[in-house]
Tab-separated table of C-alpha atoms in Angstrom:
chain	number	residue	atom	x	y	z
A	1	MET	CA	0.000	0.000	0.000
A	2	GLY	CA	1.223	3.505	-0.757
A	3	ASN	CA	1.741	6.315	1.649
A	4	PRO	CA	-1.614	8.081	2.214
A	5	SER	CA	0.058	11.378	1.496
A	6	ASP	CA	0.806	10.091	-2.025
A	7	ARG	CA	-2.948	10.013	-2.676
A	8	ALA	CA	-3.681	13.508	-1.407
A	9	PRO	CA	-4.393	16.295	-3.933
A	10	LEU	CA	-1.201	17.604	-5.479
A	11	ALA	CA	-1.718	21.137	-4.150
A	12	GLU	CA	-2.079	19.773	-0.630
A	13	ARG	CA	1.077	17.720	-0.989
A	14	VAL	CA	3.042	20.708	-2.299
A	15	GLY	CA	1.814	22.836	0.590
A	16	GLN	CA	2.873	20.193	3.101
A	17	LEU	CA	6.276	19.933	1.440
A	18	LEU	CA	6.874	23.679	1.603
A	19	ASP	CA	5.806	23.822	5.239
A	20	ARG	CA	8.843	21.701	6.118
A	21	GLY	CA	11.153	24.615	5.341
A	22	LEU	CA	13.951	25.301	2.876
A	23	PRO	CA	16.017	24.023	1.268
A	24	LEU	CA	13.898	21.026	0.360
A	25	THR	CA	15.246	17.495	0.666
A	26	ILE	CA	16.454	16.124	-2.661
A	27	VAL	CA	15.189	12.621	-3.428
A	28	ALA	CA	17.886	10.039	-4.181
A	29	ALA	CA	17.909	7.348	-6.868
A	30	GLY	CA	15.863	4.364	-5.751
A	31	ASP	CA	12.800	6.405	-4.847
A	32	PRO	CA	9.932	5.465	-7.212
A	33	VAL	CA	8.970	9.118	-7.730
A	34	LEU	CA	12.036	9.481	-9.932
A	35	ARG	CA	10.803	6.700	-12.218
A	36	ARG	CA	7.066	7.288	-12.500
A	37	GLY	CA	7.107	10.231	-14.881
A	38	THR	CA	5.066	13.341	-14.232
A	39	GLU	CA	1.665	14.817	-14.901
A	40	PRO	CA	1.490	17.927	-17.092
A	41	TYR	CA	1.010	21.179	-15.231
A	42	ASP	CA	-2.435	22.588	-16.007
A	43	GLY	CA	-3.157	24.825	-13.059
A	44	GLN	CA	-3.127	22.292	-10.223
A	45	LEU	CA	-1.458	24.952	-8.036
A	46	GLU	CA	-2.904	28.370	-7.302
A	47	PRO	CA	-0.603	31.183	-8.532
A	48	ALA	CA	0.705	31.971	-5.050
A	49	LEU	CA	1.464	28.316	-4.315
A	50	LEU	CA	3.099	27.867	-7.712
A	51	ALA	CA	5.316	30.878	-7.026
A	52	ARG	CA	6.296	29.446	-3.630
A	53	PHE	CA	7.084	26.078	-5.172
A	54	ILE	CA	9.247	27.606	-7.908
A	55	GLU	CA	11.121	29.681	-5.358
A	56	ALA	CA	11.666	26.542	-3.271
A	57	LEU	CA	13.126	24.783	-6.309
A	58	ARG	CA	15.441	27.736	-6.894
A	59	VAL	CA	16.617	27.874	-3.283
A	60	THR	CA	17.159	24.117	-3.182
A	61	MET	CA	19.031	24.046	-6.503
A	62	ARG	CA	21.354	26.822	-5.416
A	63	ALA	CA	21.953	25.314	-1.982
A	64	ALA	CA	22.888	21.895	-3.405
A	65	PRO	CA	24.510	23.424	-5.525
A	66	GLY	CA	23.352	22.414	-8.989
A	67	VAL	CA	22.508	23.843	-12.401
A	68	GLY	CA	19.024	22.368	-12.620
A	69	LEU	CA	16.341	20.726	-10.521
A	70	ALA	CA	13.140	18.956	-11.525
A	71	ALA	CA	10.003	18.632	-9.430
A	72	PRO	CA	10.322	14.834	-9.020
A	73	GLN	CA	13.691	15.408	-7.351
A	74	VAL	CA	11.851	16.949	-4.411
A	75	GLY	CA	9.148	14.307	-4.502
A	76	MET	CA	6.518	15.998	-6.670
A	77	PRO	CA	5.410	14.248	-9.912
A	78	LEU	CA	4.733	17.518	-11.701
A	79	ARG	CA	6.134	18.540	-15.092
A	80	ILE	CA	8.109	21.546	-13.876
A	81	ALA	CA	11.869	22.104	-13.709
A	82	VAL	CA	14.222	25.013	-13.121
A	83	ILE	CA	17.672	25.686	-14.537
A	84	GLU	CA	20.423	28.209	-13.832
A	85	ASP	CA	24.136	28.096	-14.568
A	86	PRO	CA	26.543	30.921	-13.712
A	87	ALA	CA	29.203	28.811	-15.490
A	88	PRO	CA	32.189	29.698	-13.287
A	89	VAL	CA	34.634	27.642	-15.350
A	90	PRO	CA	38.046	28.262	-16.949
A	91	GLU	CA	38.138	29.426	-20.552
A	92	GLU	CA	39.419	26.068	-21.829
A	93	VAL	CA	36.454	24.312	-20.229
A	94	ARG	CA	34.021	26.857	-21.644
A	95	LEU	CA	35.382	26.349	-25.138
A	96	ALA	CA	35.528	22.546	-24.958
A	97	ARG	CA	32.073	22.073	-23.470
A	98	GLY	CA	30.219	25.081	-24.813
A	99	ARG	CA	29.410	26.068	-21.253
A	100	VAL	CA	28.072	29.598	-21.114
A	101	PRO	CA	26.057	31.312	-18.363
A	102	GLN	CA	22.337	30.662	-18.235
A	103	PRO	CA	19.955	32.880	-16.266
A	104	PHE	CA	17.374	31.385	-13.936
A	105	ARG	CA	14.645	29.797	-16.035
A	106	VAL	CA	11.438	27.913	-15.258
A	107	LEU	CA	10.454	25.120	-17.635
A	108	VAL	CA	6.786	24.109	-17.544
A	109	ASN	CA	5.681	21.069	-19.567
A	110	PRO	CA	8.960	21.050	-21.509
A	111	SER	CA	9.883	18.676	-24.289
A	112	TYR	CA	12.876	18.620	-26.610
A	113	GLU	CA	13.853	17.338	-30.015
A	114	PRO	CA	17.304	17.164	-31.606
A	115	VAL	CA	18.463	19.764	-34.097
A	116	GLY	CA	20.790	17.958	-36.472
A	117	ALA	CA	22.611	14.694	-35.822
A	118	ALA	CA	25.637	15.928	-33.833
A	119	ARG	CA	26.194	14.427	-30.407
A	120	ALA	CA	28.696	15.222	-27.651
A	121	GLY	CA	29.885	13.092	-24.746
A	122	PHE	CA	30.914	14.584	-21.406
A	123	PHE	CA	30.918	13.597	-17.756
A	124	GLU	CA	27.642	14.423	-16.111
A	125	GLY	CA	26.356	14.209	-12.538
A	126	CYS	CA	23.008	14.448	-10.795
A	127	LEU	CA	21.852	15.747	-7.440
A	128	SER	CA	19.763	12.584	-7.082
A	129	VAL	CA	22.827	10.361	-7.648
A	130	PRO	CA	25.292	11.996	-5.251
A	131	GLY	CA	28.971	11.106	-5.339
A	132	TRP	CA	29.151	9.790	-8.913
A	133	GLN	CA	29.559	10.974	-12.488
A	134	ALA	CA	29.495	9.255	-15.866
A	135	VAL	CA	29.887	10.160	-19.515
A	136	VAL	CA	26.625	10.724	-21.371
A	137	ALA	CA	26.401	11.245	-25.124
A	138	ARG	CA	23.676	13.819	-25.743
A	139	HIS	CA	22.375	15.855	-28.643
A	140	ALA	CA	24.680	18.806	-29.220
A	141	GLU	CA	21.734	21.028	-30.133
A	142	VAL	CA	18.063	20.738	-29.204
A	143	ARG	CA	14.845	22.630	-29.693
A	144	LEU	CA	13.012	23.028	-26.392
A	145	THR	CA	9.293	23.793	-26.311
A	146	GLY	CA	6.898	24.337	-23.425
A	147	GLN	CA	5.881	27.285	-21.276
A	148	ASP	CA	7.319	29.468	-18.558
A	149	GLU	CA	5.787	29.947	-15.117
A	150	HIS	CA	3.449	32.631	-16.497
A	151	GLY	CA	2.073	30.381	-19.226
A	152	ARG	CA	3.998	32.093	-22.010
A	153	ALA	CA	5.107	29.835	-24.847
A	154	LEU	CA	8.716	28.673	-24.843
A	155	ASP	CA	10.318	27.698	-28.139
A	156	GLU	CA	14.079	28.009	-28.097
A	157	VAL	CA	17.162	26.296	-29.480
A	158	PHE	CA	19.901	25.391	-26.992
A	159	THR	CA	23.440	24.323	-27.842
A	160	GLY	CA	26.470	23.100	-25.920
A	161	TRP	CA	26.199	22.746	-22.156
A	162	PRO	CA	22.833	24.525	-21.905
A	163	ALA	CA	21.448	21.873	-24.282
A	164	ARG	CA	22.805	19.191	-21.944
A	165	ILE	CA	21.132	20.803	-18.945
A	166	VAL	CA	17.685	21.047	-20.530
A	167	GLN	CA	17.916	17.445	-21.767
A	168	HIS	CA	18.932	16.221	-18.304
A	169	GLU	CA	16.120	18.066	-16.528
A	170	THR	CA	13.447	17.196	-19.090
A	171	ASP	CA	14.499	13.551	-18.859
A	172	HIS	CA	13.772	13.685	-15.120
A	173	LEU	CA	10.189	14.596	-15.961
A	174	ASP	CA	9.923	11.419	-18.042
A	175	GLY	CA	11.295	9.170	-15.296
A	176	VAL	CA	14.736	8.944	-16.916
A	177	LEU	CA	18.007	9.321	-14.981
A	178	TYR	CA	21.276	10.220	-16.655
A	179	LEU	CA	22.586	6.771	-15.734
A	180	ASP	CA	20.084	5.269	-18.183
A	181	ARG	CA	21.933	7.025	-21.006
A	182	ALA	CA	25.478	6.825	-19.620
A	183	GLU	CA	28.492	4.833	-20.754
A	184	ALA	CA	28.585	2.268	-17.929
A	185	ARG	CA	32.367	1.866	-18.070
A	186	SER	CA	32.822	5.592	-17.479
A	187	LEU	CA	31.125	5.605	-14.060
A	188	SER	CA	33.507	7.390	-11.686
A	189	SER	CA	33.379	8.591	-8.126
A	190	ASN	CA	33.753	12.279	-7.464
A	191	GLN	CA	37.140	11.492	-5.929
A	192	ALA	CA	38.294	9.723	-9.078
A	193	MET	CA	37.002	12.641	-11.138
A	194	ALA	CA	39.060	15.104	-9.097
A	195	GLU	CA	42.185	12.961	-9.179
A	196	ARG	CA	42.071	11.587	-12.731
A	197	TRP	CA	39.443	13.043	-15.051
A	198	ALA	CA	39.339	16.779	-14.454
A	199	GLN	CA	40.359	17.538	-18.054
A	200	PRO	CA	37.958	19.631	-20.148
A	201	THR	CA	37.085	16.592	-22.309
A	202	PRO	CA	36.758	12.874	-21.423
A	203	GLU	CA	39.149	11.534	-24.089
A	204	ASP	CA	41.706	10.346	-21.504
A	205	ALA	CA	38.987	8.620	-19.495
A	206	ALA	CA	37.649	6.917	-22.628
A	207	ARG	CA	41.062	5.459	-23.443
A	208	ALA	CA	41.830	4.363	-19.901
A	209	LEU	CA	38.397	2.993	-18.990
A	210	GLY	CA	37.561	1.494	-22.361
A	211	PHE	CA	34.495	3.237	-23.740
A	212	GLU	CA	33.779	5.109	-26.958
A	213	LEU	CA	32.878	8.730	-27.472
A	214	PRO	CA	30.551	9.979	-30.231
């Protein structure tokens, strides 16, 4: 039998979650909420509650810290995510990964599709899989559609690292973790990353660990 709170109206569950204080607890891999997918947002939350929930996602993302956070990662099966990346990285990393600053953004009911066939593989981590990273080959450029928190249409092309972020967060809303798309042989602890694989690209890791890059 499920937890009774799981059967309560979504607005009630969000209110109870926010009443626990900030930052919110981030759900770790193994919790079914990360695998169930989400329901589209169609006004389940009153504007004031939606604003509180979005602010809670922002506070929690920044406190972690991370560059994105999806509603299922705080236990809510709702198709909402937030992203933000100040990109405080060296120039060589910026150039290799296409990592440029991204302002705080709210993604409501997002979906993406590839633009072109190019793919790029880089180490990637997740706040719901703490302590580990792995190489994921993702579309180098995607078209993201959806809405913002005010219901305005979103239709934008993302490239480089921003494209990776929006793919990662949108995947969360479909019950997909980055590990599902990762090169299994690349899985590395954060300690191994710091000691061995801190280079801007994962070519050295691919040779040493025995996996292929796109």
